[in-house]
PDB file of C-alpha atoms in Angstrom:
ATOM      1  CA  MET A   1      76.738  73.328  87.432  1.00 31.00           C
ATOM      2  CA  THR A   2      79.227  70.537  87.990  1.00 36.00           C
ATOM      3  CA  ALA A   3      78.983  68.209  90.945  1.00 38.00           C
ATOM      4  CA  PRO A   4      81.508  68.815  93.726  1.00 43.00           C
ATOM      5  CA  ALA A   5      84.621  66.707  93.494  1.00 53.00           C
ATOM      6  CA  LYS A   6      84.659  63.637  95.714  1.00 58.00           C
ATOM      7  CA  LEU A   7      87.548  63.579  98.167  1.00 73.00           C
ATOM      8  CA  SER A   8      88.697  60.408  99.876  1.00 71.00           C
ATOM      9  CA  PRO A   9      88.699  60.751 103.677  1.00 73.00           C
ATOM     10  CA  PRO A  10      90.143  61.669 106.038  1.00 91.00           C
ATOM     11  CA  VAL A  11      90.249  65.317 104.894  1.00 95.00           C
ATOM     12  CA  VAL A  12      90.382  68.045 107.541  1.00 97.00           C
ATOM     13  CA  ARG A  13      89.069  71.373 106.224  1.00 96.00           C
ATOM     14  CA  LEU A  14      89.892  74.625 107.985  1.00 96.00           C
ATOM     15  CA  PRO A  15      89.063  78.223 106.998  1.00 94.00           C
ATOM     16  CA  SER A  16      92.324  79.745 108.246  1.00 94.00           C
ATOM     17  CA  VAL A  17      95.393  78.378 110.013  1.00 95.00           C
ATOM     18  CA  GLU A  18      98.914  79.513 110.687  1.00 92.00           C
ATOM     19  CA  SER A  19     100.225  76.556 108.678  1.00 93.00           C
ATOM     20  CA  THR A  20      98.687  73.348 107.352  1.00 96.00           C
ATOM     21  CA  GLN A  21     102.048  71.682 108.051  1.00 96.00           C
ATOM     22  CA  ALA A  22     101.782  72.527 111.753  1.00 96.00           C
ATOM     23  CA  VAL A  23      98.233  71.167 111.937  1.00 97.00           C
ATOM     24  CA  ALA A  24      99.255  67.965 110.146  1.00 97.00           C
ATOM     25  CA  TRP A  25     102.149  67.432 112.555  1.00 96.00           C
ATOM     26  CA  ARG A  26      99.833  67.927 115.525  1.00 96.00           C
ATOM     27  CA  LEU A  27      97.475  65.330 114.069  1.00 96.00           C
ATOM     28  CA  ALA A  28     100.416  62.984 113.474  1.00 95.00           C
ATOM     29  CA  ALA A  29     101.409  63.284 117.139  1.00 93.00           C
ATOM     30  CA  GLU A  30      97.828  62.460 118.117  1.00 93.00           C
ATOM     31  CA  GLY A  31      97.944  59.257 116.070  1.00 93.00           C
ATOM     32  CA  SER A  32      95.973  60.295 112.985  1.00 95.00           C
ATOM     33  CA  PRO A  33      96.080  57.673 110.229  1.00 95.00           C
ATOM     34  CA  ASP A  34      98.159  57.537 107.105  1.00 96.00           C
ATOM     35  CA  ARG A  35      96.981  59.826 104.265  1.00 97.00           C
ATOM     36  CA  THR A  36      95.194  62.307 106.505  1.00 98.00           C
ATOM     37  CA  VAL A  37      94.936  65.548 104.513  1.00 98.00           C
ATOM     38  CA  VAL A  38      94.731  69.069 105.948  1.00 98.00           C
ATOM     39  CA  VAL A  39      93.309  71.762 103.655  1.00 97.00           C
ATOM     40  CA  ALA A  40      92.929  75.466 104.440  1.00 97.00           C
ATOM     41  CA  ASP A  41      91.469  78.484 102.663  1.00 95.00           C
ATOM     42  CA  HIS A  42      94.250  80.672 104.028  1.00 92.00           C
ATOM     43  CA  GLN A  43      97.533  80.418 105.932  1.00 89.00           C
ATOM     44  CA  SER A  44      98.686  83.283 108.126  1.00 84.00           C
ATOM     45  CA  ALA A  45     102.179  81.857 108.586  1.00 66.00           C
ATOM     46  CA  GLY A  46     102.681  79.487 105.676  1.00 54.00           C
ATOM     47  CA  ARG A  47     106.222  78.455 104.890  1.00 55.00           C
ATOM     48  CA  GLY A  48     108.218  76.894 102.125  1.00 50.00           C
ATOM     49  CA  ARG A  49     111.656  75.331 101.987  1.00 50.00           C
ATOM     50  CA  ARG A  50     114.324  76.653 104.371  1.00 49.00           C
ATOM     51  CA  GLY A  51     111.635  78.348 106.427  1.00 51.00           C
ATOM     52  CA  ARG A  52     110.799  80.946 103.801  1.00 55.00           C
ATOM     53  CA  PRO A  53     107.334  82.498 104.151  1.00 55.00           C
ATOM     54  CA  TRP A  54     104.599  81.432 101.727  1.00 54.00           C
ATOM     55  CA  THR A  55     101.997  84.181 101.410  1.00 62.00           C
ATOM     56  CA  ASP A  56      98.516  83.845  99.954  1.00 63.00           C
ATOM     57  CA  ALA A  57      95.310  85.818  99.680  1.00 82.00           C
ATOM     58  CA  PRO A  58      92.346  83.893 101.136  1.00 84.00           C
ATOM     59  CA  GLY A  59      90.737  81.524  98.654  1.00 87.00           C
ATOM     60  CA  THR A  60      93.270  81.962  95.854  1.00 94.00           C
ATOM     61  CA  SER A  61      95.513  78.921  96.373  1.00 95.00           C
ATOM     62  CA  LEU A  62      95.349  75.211  96.995  1.00 97.00           C
ATOM     63  CA  LEU A  63      96.984  74.825 100.411  1.00 97.00           C
ATOM     64  CA  ALA A  64      97.239  71.240 101.618  1.00 98.00           C
ATOM     65  CA  SER A  65      99.416  68.979 103.736  1.00 98.00           C
ATOM     66  CA  ILE A  66      99.397  65.190 103.472  1.00 98.00           C
ATOM     67  CA  LEU A  67     100.368  63.018 106.441  1.00 98.00           C
ATOM     68  CA  VAL A  68     102.245  59.928 105.271  1.00 98.00           C
ATOM     69  CA  ARG A  69     103.334  56.979 107.371  1.00 95.00           C
ATOM     70  CA  PRO A  70     105.837  55.488 104.919  1.00 95.00           C
ATOM     71  CA  ARG A  71     105.780  51.848 103.939  1.00 94.00           C
ATOM     72  CA  VAL A  72     109.077  52.002 102.047  1.00 94.00           C
ATOM     73  CA  PRO A  73     112.716  51.858 103.219  1.00 93.00           C
ATOM     74  CA  LEU A  74     114.196  55.044 104.658  1.00 92.00           C
ATOM     75  CA  GLY A  75     116.390  55.459 101.576  1.00 91.00           C
ATOM     76  CA  LEU A  76     113.297  56.024  99.433  1.00 94.00           C
ATOM     77  CA  TRP A  77     111.736  58.685 101.650  1.00 95.00           C
ATOM     78  CA  PRO A  78     113.296  61.608  99.727  1.00 94.00           C
ATOM     79  CA  LEU A  79     111.484  60.372  96.616  1.00 97.00           C
ATOM     80  CA  PHE A  80     108.164  61.380  98.167  1.00 98.00           C
ATOM     81  CA  SER A  81     109.072  64.951  97.187  1.00 97.00           C
ATOM     82  CA  LEU A  82     109.470  63.960  93.526  1.00 97.00           C
ATOM     83  CA  THR A  83     106.388  61.731  93.775  1.00 98.00           C
ATOM     84  CA  THR A  84     104.257  64.623  94.990  1.00 99.00           C
ATOM     85  CA  ALA A  85     105.680  67.011  92.394  1.00 98.00           C
ATOM     86  CA  VAL A  86     104.813  64.548  89.619  1.00 99.00           C
ATOM     87  CA  ALA A  87     101.334  64.117  91.103  1.00 99.00           C
ATOM     88  CA  ALA A  88     100.834  67.901  91.203  1.00 99.00           C
ATOM     89  CA  ALA A  89     101.901  68.361  87.587  1.00 99.00           C
ATOM     90  CA  GLU A  90      99.714  65.489  86.393  1.00 99.00           C
ATOM     91  CA  ALA A  91      96.760  66.775  88.437  1.00 98.00           C
ATOM     92  CA  LEU A  92      97.052  70.251  86.928  1.00 98.00           C
ATOM     93  CA  ARG A  93      97.148  68.769  83.435  1.00 97.00           C
ATOM     94  CA  ARG A  94      94.054  66.662  84.148  1.00 96.00           C
ATOM     95  CA  SER A  95      91.970  69.272  85.939  1.00 97.00           C
ATOM     96  CA  THR A  96      92.960  72.483  84.124  1.00 97.00           C
ATOM     97  CA  GLY A  97      94.644  71.491  80.861  1.00 97.00           C
ATOM     98  CA  LEU A  98      97.762  73.410  81.909  1.00 97.00           C
ATOM     99  CA  GLU A  99     101.031  71.748  80.905  1.00 97.00           C
ATOM    100  CA  ALA A 100     102.852  72.139  84.191  1.00 98.00           C
ATOM    101  CA  ARG A 101     106.567  71.415  84.369  1.00 98.00           C
ATOM    102  CA  LEU A 102     108.962  70.714  87.245  1.00 98.00           C
ATOM    103  CA  LYS A 103     112.160  72.293  88.537  1.00 97.00           C
ATOM    104  CA  TRP A 104     114.458  70.472  90.945  1.00 96.00           C
ATOM    105  CA  PRO A 105     113.991  69.984  93.798  1.00 93.00           C
ATOM    106  CA  ASN A 106     110.389  71.004  94.435  1.00 92.00           C
ATOM    107  CA  ASP A 107     108.980  73.720  92.145  1.00 97.00           C
ATOM    108  CA  VAL A 108     105.957  73.412  89.860  1.00 98.00           C
ATOM    109  CA  LEU A 109     106.250  75.708  86.826  1.00 98.00           C
ATOM    110  CA  ALA A 110     104.197  77.097  83.970  1.00 97.00           C
ATOM    111  CA  ARG A 111     106.142  78.735  81.128  1.00 94.00           C
ATOM    112  CA  GLY A 112     109.159  78.998  83.411  1.00 94.00           C
ATOM    113  CA  ARG A 113     107.300  80.809  86.190  1.00 95.00           C
ATOM    114  CA  LYS A 114     106.611  79.351  89.603  1.00 96.00           C
ATOM    115  CA  LEU A 115     103.093  78.015  89.969  1.00 97.00           C
ATOM    116  CA  GLY A 116     103.625  76.173  93.219  1.00 97.00           C
ATOM    117  CA  GLY A 117     105.913  74.108  95.372  1.00 96.00           C
ATOM    118  CA  ILE A 118     106.311  71.025  97.532  1.00 97.00           C
ATOM    119  CA  LEU A 119     107.627  70.905 101.112  1.00 97.00           C
ATOM    120  CA  LEU A 120     108.715  67.540 102.549  1.00 97.00           C
ATOM    121  CA  GLU A 121     109.352  67.162 106.289  1.00 96.00           C
ATOM    122  CA  SER A 122     110.059  64.019 108.322  1.00 94.00           C
ATOM    123  CA  ARG A 123     109.989  63.260 112.042  1.00 89.00           C
ATOM    124  CA  SER A 124     110.080  60.356 114.452  1.00 78.00           C
ATOM    125  CA  GLY A 125     107.953  60.275 117.577  1.00 66.00           C
ATOM    126  CA  ALA A 126     105.890  58.157 119.923  1.00 59.00           C
ATOM    127  CA  HIS A 127     103.803  56.979 116.995  1.00 67.00           C
ATOM    128  CA  ALA A 128     105.176  55.557 113.754  1.00 78.00           C
ATOM    129  CA  PRO A 129     107.716  57.714 111.893  1.00 88.00           C
ATOM    130  CA  ALA A 130     105.938  60.119 109.599  1.00 96.00           C
ATOM    131  CA  LEU A 131     106.295  62.499 106.700  1.00 97.00           C
ATOM    132  CA  VAL A 132     104.208  65.582 106.118  1.00 98.00           C
ATOM    133  CA  ILE A 133     104.144  66.795 102.533  1.00 98.00           C
ATOM    134  CA  GLY A 134     102.965  70.339 101.934  1.00 98.00           C
ATOM    135  CA  VAL A 135     101.541  71.355  98.559  1.00 98.00           C
ATOM    136  CA  GLY A 136     100.902  74.949  97.566  1.00 97.00           C
ATOM    137  CA  LEU A 137      99.494  75.775  94.121  1.00 98.00           C
ATOM    138  CA  ASN A 138      98.523  79.218  92.822  1.00 97.00           C
ATOM    139  CA  LEU A 139      95.045  78.922  91.328  1.00 98.00           C
ATOM    140  CA  ALA A 140      93.111  82.193  91.230  1.00 96.00           C
ATOM    141  CA  GLN A 141      95.652  85.013  91.573  1.00 94.00           C
ATOM    142  CA  ARG A 142      95.316  87.716  88.905  1.00 92.00           C
ATOM    143  CA  GLU A 143      98.385  89.685  89.934  1.00 89.00           C
ATOM    144  CA  PHE A 144     101.469  89.393  92.116  1.00 86.00           C
ATOM    145  CA  SER A 145     103.617  91.818  94.071  1.00 82.00           C
ATOM    146  CA  LEU A 146     106.403  93.704  92.308  1.00 74.00           C
ATOM    147  CA  GLU A 147     108.866  91.354  93.993  1.00 79.00           C
ATOM    148  CA  LEU A 148     107.228  88.304  92.387  1.00 80.00           C
ATOM    149  CA  ALA A 149     106.080  89.806  89.081  1.00 78.00           C
ATOM    150  CA  GLY A 150     107.687  87.855  86.253  1.00 83.00           C
ATOM    151  CA  LEU A 151     108.689  85.036  88.608  1.00 91.00           C
ATOM    152  CA  ALA A 152     105.315  83.685  89.770  1.00 94.00           C
ATOM    153  CA  THR A 153     102.122  82.763  87.967  1.00 96.00           C
ATOM    154  CA  SER A 154      98.758  81.093  88.570  1.00 97.00           C
ATOM    155  CA  VAL A 155      96.349  78.841  86.726  1.00 98.00           C
ATOM    156  CA  ALA A 156      94.047  81.834  86.222  1.00 98.00           C
ATOM    157  CA  LEU A 157      96.818  83.876  84.606  1.00 96.00           C
ATOM    158  CA  GLU A 158      97.887  80.992  82.383  1.00 97.00           C
ATOM    159  CA  THR A 159      94.469  79.797  81.235  1.00 97.00           C
ATOM    160  CA  GLY A 160      92.205  82.806  81.731  1.00 96.00           C
ATOM    161  CA  SER A 161      90.038  81.183  84.410  1.00 96.00           C
ATOM    162  CA  ALA A 162      90.429  79.917  87.960  1.00 97.00           C
ATOM    163  CA  PRO A 163      89.715  76.201  88.451  1.00 97.00           C
ATOM    164  CA  ALA A 164      87.519  74.752  91.179  1.00 97.00           C
ATOM    165  CA  ARG A 165      89.875  74.137  94.069  1.00 96.00           C
ATOM    166  CA  ASP A 166      88.245  70.850  95.085  1.00 96.00           C
ATOM    167  CA  ALA A 167      88.581  69.527  91.547  1.00 97.00           C
ATOM    168  CA  VAL A 168      92.325  70.213  91.602  1.00 98.00           C
ATOM    169  CA  LEU A 169      92.636  68.713  95.091  1.00 98.00           C
ATOM    170  CA  ALA A 170      90.722  65.578  94.096  1.00 97.00           C
ATOM    171  CA  ALA A 171      92.958  65.116  91.049  1.00 98.00           C
ATOM    172  CA  LEU A 172      96.056  65.735  93.175  1.00 98.00           C
ATOM    173  CA  LEU A 173      95.100  63.096  95.734  1.00 98.00           C
ATOM    174  CA  GLU A 174      94.202  60.555  93.044  1.00 98.00           C
ATOM    175  CA  GLU A 175      97.544  61.101  91.324  1.00 98.00           C
ATOM    176  CA  PHE A 176      99.424  61.045  94.628  1.00 98.00           C
ATOM    177  CA  ASP A 177      97.818  57.744  95.632  1.00 98.00           C
ATOM    178  CA  ALA A 178      98.604  56.211  92.242  1.00 98.00           C
ATOM    179  CA  TRP A 179     102.242  57.340  92.143  1.00 98.00           C
ATOM    180  CA  ARG A 180     102.775  56.431  95.786  1.00 98.00           C
ATOM    181  CA  ALA A 181     101.481  52.928  95.048  1.00 98.00           C
ATOM    182  CA  ARG A 182     104.033  52.616  92.250  1.00 98.00           C
ATOM    183  CA  LEU A 183     106.811  53.862  94.531  1.00 98.00           C
ATOM    184  CA  GLU A 184     105.868  51.232  97.107  1.00 97.00           C
ATOM    185  CA  SER A 185     105.464  48.359  94.641  1.00 97.00           C
ATOM    186  CA  GLU A 186     108.089  49.128  91.981  1.00 97.00           C
ATOM    187  CA  GLY A 187     110.654  51.303  93.734  1.00 96.00           C
ATOM    188  CA  GLY A 188     111.734  54.764  92.681  1.00 96.00           C
ATOM    189  CA  GLU A 189     112.462  54.238  88.983  1.00 97.00           C
ATOM    190  CA  PRO A 190     108.945  54.953  87.583  1.00 98.00           C
ATOM    191  CA  VAL A 191     108.745  58.197  89.577  1.00 98.00           C
ATOM    192  CA  ARG A 192     112.252  59.219  88.526  1.00 97.00           C
ATOM    193  CA  VAL A 193     111.527  58.550  84.851  1.00 97.00           C
ATOM    194  CA  ARG A 194     108.286  60.531  84.917  1.00 98.00           C
ATOM    195  CA  TRP A 195     109.900  63.422  86.776  1.00 98.00           C
ATOM    196  CA  LEU A 196     112.618  63.567  84.124  1.00 97.00           C
ATOM    197  CA  ALA A 197     109.940  63.704  81.408  1.00 97.00           C
ATOM    198  CA  LEU A 198     108.253  66.629  83.162  1.00 98.00           C
ATOM    199  CA  GLY A 199     111.427  68.352  84.354  1.00 97.00           C
ATOM    200  CA  GLU A 200     112.973  71.615  83.162  1.00 95.00           C
ATOM    201  CA  THR A 201     116.301  71.240  84.972  1.00 96.00           C
ATOM    202  CA  ILE A 202     118.281  68.544  83.177  1.00 96.00           C
ATOM    203  CA  GLY A 203     120.652  69.817  80.483  1.00 94.00           C
ATOM    204  CA  ARG A 204     120.870  73.327  81.932  1.00 94.00           C
ATOM    205  CA  GLN A 205     123.728  75.048  83.717  1.00 94.00           C
ATOM    206  CA  VAL A 206     122.863  75.437  87.379  1.00 93.00           C
ATOM    207  CA  THR A 207     124.396  76.958  90.490  1.00 93.00           C
ATOM    208  CA  ILE A 208     123.476  75.362  93.805  1.00 90.00           C
ATOM    209  CA  ASP A 209     125.066  76.511  97.056  1.00 86.00           C
ATOM    210  CA  GLY A 210     128.184  77.673  95.229  1.00 84.00           C
ATOM    211  CA  ILE A 211     128.485  74.624  92.959  1.00 87.00           C
ATOM    212  CA  THR A 212     128.154  75.424  89.248  1.00 91.00           C
ATOM    213  CA  GLY A 213     127.835  72.878  86.480  1.00 94.00           C
ATOM    214  CA  VAL A 214     125.439  71.235  84.064  1.00 95.00           C
ATOM    215  CA  ALA A 215     122.569  69.202  85.505  1.00 96.00           C
ATOM    216  CA  VAL A 216     122.894  65.814  83.818  1.00 96.00           C
ATOM    217  CA  GLY A 217     120.383  63.594  85.607  1.00 95.00           C
ATOM    218  CA  LEU A 218     118.760  62.338  88.788  1.00 96.00           C
ATOM    219  CA  ASP A 219     120.242  59.635  90.982  1.00 95.00           C
ATOM    220  CA  ALA A 220     118.110  56.730  92.196  1.00 94.00           C
ATOM    221  CA  ASP A 221     117.204  58.605  95.392  1.00 93.00           C
ATOM    222  CA  GLY A 222     116.271  61.837  93.606  1.00 95.00           C
ATOM    223  CA  ALA A 223     119.592  63.614  94.133  1.00 95.00           C
ATOM    224  CA  LEU A 224     120.541  65.966  91.299  1.00 96.00           C
ATOM    225  CA  LEU A 225     123.636  64.952  89.321  1.00 96.00           C
ATOM    226  CA  VAL A 226     125.706  67.969  88.296  1.00 96.00           C
ATOM    227  CA  GLU A 227     128.701  67.745  85.968  1.00 94.00           C
ATOM    228  CA  ASP A 228     131.394  70.062  87.312  1.00 88.00           C
ATOM    229  CA  ALA A 229     134.405  70.710  85.047  1.00 82.00           C
ATOM    230  CA  ALA A 230     136.754  70.702  88.034  1.00 82.00           C
ATOM    231  CA  TYR A 231     135.385  67.790  90.067  1.00 84.00           C
ATOM    232  CA  GLY A 232     133.378  65.611  87.684  1.00 90.00           C
ATOM    233  CA  THR A 233     129.863  64.449  88.497  1.00 93.00           C
ATOM    234  CA  ARG A 234     128.608  65.601  91.883  1.00 92.00           C
ATOM    235  CA  ARG A 235     125.501  64.494  93.791  1.00 93.00           C
ATOM    236  CA  ILE A 236     123.407  67.336  95.176  1.00 91.00           C
ATOM    237  CA  VAL A 237     121.070  65.938  97.819  1.00 90.00           C
ATOM    238  CA  ALA A 238     119.528  69.243  98.891  1.00 88.00           C
ATOM    239  CA  GLY A 239     119.785  72.857  97.878  1.00 86.00           C
ATOM    240  CA  GLU A 240     118.224  75.477  95.685  1.00 86.00           C
ATOM    241  CA  ILE A 241     119.060  76.440  92.129  1.00 88.00           C
ATOM    242  CA  ALA A 242     120.115  80.088  92.080  1.00 78.00           C
ATOM    243  CA  GLY A 243     118.704  82.530  89.563  1.00 55.00           C
ATOM    244  CA  PRO A 244     115.472  82.618  87.569  1.00 48.00           C
ATOM    245  CA  ALA A 245     113.406  79.648  86.512  1.00 49.00           C
ATOM    246  CA  PRO A 246     114.058  78.136  83.071  1.00 49.00           C
ATOM    247  CA  ALA A 247     113.047  80.237  80.104  1.00 46.00           C
ATOM    248  CA  SER A 248     109.481  80.122  78.848  1.00 42.00           C
ATOM    249  CA  ARG A 249     108.590  77.443  76.329  1.00 40.00           C
ATOM    250  CA  GLY A 250     105.593  79.236  74.918  1.00 38.00           C
ATOM    251  CA  ARG A 251     103.366  82.277  74.904  1.00 33.00           C
ATOM    252  CA  ALA A 252     100.575  82.932  77.336  1.00 34.00           C
ATOM    253  CA  PRO A 253      97.008  83.099  76.065  1.00 32.00           C
ATOM    254  CA  ASP A 254      95.635  86.600  75.452  1.00 31.00           C
ATOM    255  CA  ALA A 255      93.616  86.528  78.665  1.00 31.00           C
ATOM    256  CA  ALA A 256      96.787  85.979  80.657  1.00 32.00           C
ATOM    257  CA  ARG A 257      98.689  88.865  79.049  1.00 29.00           C
ATOM    258  CA  ARG A 258      96.157  91.606  79.759  1.00 26.00           C
TER     259      ARG A 258
END
């Protein structure tokens, strides 16, 4: 038996909530400190980008929200999304051996299928301005609905076994703290370079909100640079790449194909 992973406080654990994001924002309004983490076994009204629902079976996913009171200029705030995505991919590699990849702006992939996602929200209020960063990672699912079959995956499907959730969370928070420290001390370039190394988007033709072209890079603030034959290079600050995730780069282990 392995010892339980050590998690740096403050970590708020809840069995079931409507949304960890909502709880984190309530705590932010009450003055909770920077790097407060909310973790739940289940969300009854979880959501992703653009308000889309995020569904989970109890105990199968890592569902967490991190309250951040930024110590960097406003122009670097969008990079917290890339920072957290890099941290998630590195944490999965460390804790499960899975070579996770990234898709702009916020998806975590395994063999081209969605393993998880990042949700970044910002607000100003009576207390210091804050960000809440939601992280959802599929860990123990053995099957998905017909709607998601072929599009989604989990660590269990990719490796044949479900990891200990606290071990993944501990690795995630360690990586997040380390990459955040680099963002604060060195600016956005180290995060951008690492995201590019882990990314699956650059060099591919993409369509985002009606704009079609080849993704050629990331700007300093994390915006996607798309080369459009008609208009040249365009900066895409927000949006979603239409169509399926990038093609698989490998075969699943036998346990994952059964």
